[in-house]
Amino acid sequence: MMALEAEVHWQQGPAGVPEPLSFRIAGIERSVAEVLDRWPGSDIGYVKIRGEDDDLYILRYEDAGKRWSIIFYQSDEPLPEGIAGVKPRFV
């Protein structure tokens, strides 16, 4: 699975699960418009969101929200220039 590390501003959500408010990748900041789904786990969890850009993202968090990555991105538009040049890391 490929993932891009992301800087995420978050708060404690339902049942203490991290809930993202905004995220930054390759210097591009996006606000979270809506949390669509959550898959919490003891060590690793996932959150499906719709960004302010109306694109879909699945974010993965580890260590109770200390490490975040984007593992899925869906858009009708091409990747933004700043993101397109980022090399993914494998997790």
CSV table of C-alpha atoms in Angstrom, one decimal:
chain,number,residue,atom,x,y,z
A,1,MET,CA,0.0,0.0,0.0
A,2,MET,CA,1.4,3.4,-0.9
A,3,ALA,CA,0.9,6.4,1.4
A,4,LEU,CA,2.0,10.1,1.6
A,5,GLU,CA,2.9,11.4,5.0
A,6,ALA,CA,0.7,14.3,6.0
A,7,GLU,CA,0.7,16.9,8.8
A,8,VAL,CA,-2.8,16.8,10.3
A,9,HIS,CA,-4.5,19.2,12.8
A,10,TRP,CA,-7.0,17.1,14.8
A,11,GLN,CA,-9.1,16.8,17.9
A,12,GLN,CA,-10.5,14.0,19.9
A,13,GLY,CA,-13.7,12.8,18.2
A,14,PRO,CA,-16.3,10.3,19.2
A,15,ALA,CA,-15.1,7.7,21.7
A,16,GLY,CA,-11.7,9.3,21.8
A,17,VAL,CA,-10.9,8.6,18.2
A,18,PRO,CA,-8.7,11.2,16.4
A,19,GLU,CA,-10.8,13.4,14.1
A,20,PRO,CA,-9.0,15.5,11.5
A,21,LEU,CA,-9.9,19.2,11.1
A,22,SER,CA,-7.3,20.1,8.4
A,23,PHE,CA,-4.3,18.6,6.8
A,24,ARG,CA,-1.2,19.7,4.9
A,25,ILE,CA,0.7,17.8,2.2
A,26,ALA,CA,3.5,19.2,0.1
A,27,GLY,CA,2.8,22.7,1.5
A,28,ILE,CA,-0.9,22.6,0.4
A,29,GLU,CA,-3.4,22.9,3.3
A,30,ARG,CA,-6.9,21.6,3.1
A,31,SER,CA,-9.8,21.9,5.6
A,32,VAL,CA,-11.9,18.8,6.3
A,33,ALA,CA,-15.5,19.5,5.1
A,34,GLU,CA,-17.0,16.3,6.4
A,35,VAL,CA,-16.0,13.1,8.1
A,36,LEU,CA,-17.7,10.3,6.1
A,37,ASP,CA,-16.5,7.2,8.0
A,38,ARG,CA,-14.1,5.9,10.7
A,39,TRP,CA,-12.3,2.6,11.2
A,40,PRO,CA,-10.7,2.9,14.6
A,41,GLY,CA,-8.2,0.3,15.8
A,42,SER,CA,-6.0,-0.2,18.8
A,43,ASP,CA,-2.7,0.8,17.1
A,44,ILE,CA,-3.8,2.1,13.6
A,45,GLY,CA,-7.0,3.7,12.5
A,46,TYR,CA,-8.5,5.2,9.4
A,47,VAL,CA,-10.8,8.2,8.7
A,48,LYS,CA,-12.6,8.8,5.3
A,49,ILE,CA,-13.1,12.5,4.7
A,50,ARG,CA,-14.3,14.9,2.1
A,51,GLY,CA,-12.0,17.9,1.8
A,52,GLU,CA,-12.9,21.5,1.3
A,53,ASP,CA,-11.9,20.8,-2.4
A,54,ASP,CA,-14.8,18.2,-2.5
A,55,ASP,CA,-12.2,15.5,-3.1
A,56,LEU,CA,-12.3,12.2,-1.1
A,57,TYR,CA,-9.4,11.1,1.1
A,58,ILE,CA,-8.7,8.2,3.5
A,59,LEU,CA,-6.3,9.2,6.2
A,60,ARG,CA,-4.4,6.6,8.3
A,61,TYR,CA,-3.3,7.5,11.8
A,62,GLU,CA,-0.9,5.7,14.1
A,63,ASP,CA,0.2,6.2,17.7
A,64,ALA,CA,-3.1,7.8,18.8
A,65,GLY,CA,-2.9,10.5,16.1
A,66,LYS,CA,0.8,11.3,16.3
A,67,ARG,CA,1.6,10.0,12.8
A,68,TRP,CA,-0.7,10.5,9.8
A,69,SER,CA,-0.6,9.6,6.1
A,70,ILE,CA,-2.9,9.8,3.1
A,71,ILE,CA,-3.6,6.3,1.7
A,72,PHE,CA,-6.4,7.1,-0.7
A,73,TYR,CA,-7.2,10.2,-2.9
A,74,GLN,CA,-10.1,10.5,-5.4
A,75,SER,CA,-10.8,13.6,-7.5
A,76,ASP,CA,-12.3,14.5,-10.8
A,77,GLU,CA,-9.3,16.8,-11.3
A,78,PRO,CA,-5.6,16.0,-11.7
A,79,LEU,CA,-3.4,16.0,-8.6
A,80,PRO,CA,-2.4,19.5,-7.5
A,81,GLU,CA,1.1,20.4,-8.8
A,82,GLY,CA,2.6,20.4,-5.3
A,83,ILE,CA,1.3,16.9,-4.5
A,84,ALA,CA,2.0,15.4,-7.9
A,85,GLY,CA,5.7,15.8,-7.3
A,86,VAL,CA,5.8,14.1,-3.9
A,87,LYS,CA,7.2,10.7,-3.8
A,88,PRO,CA,5.0,8.2,-1.9
A,89,ARG,CA,6.5,6.1,0.8
A,90,PHE,CA,5.5,2.4,1.3
A,91,VAL,CA,3.8,1.5,4.6
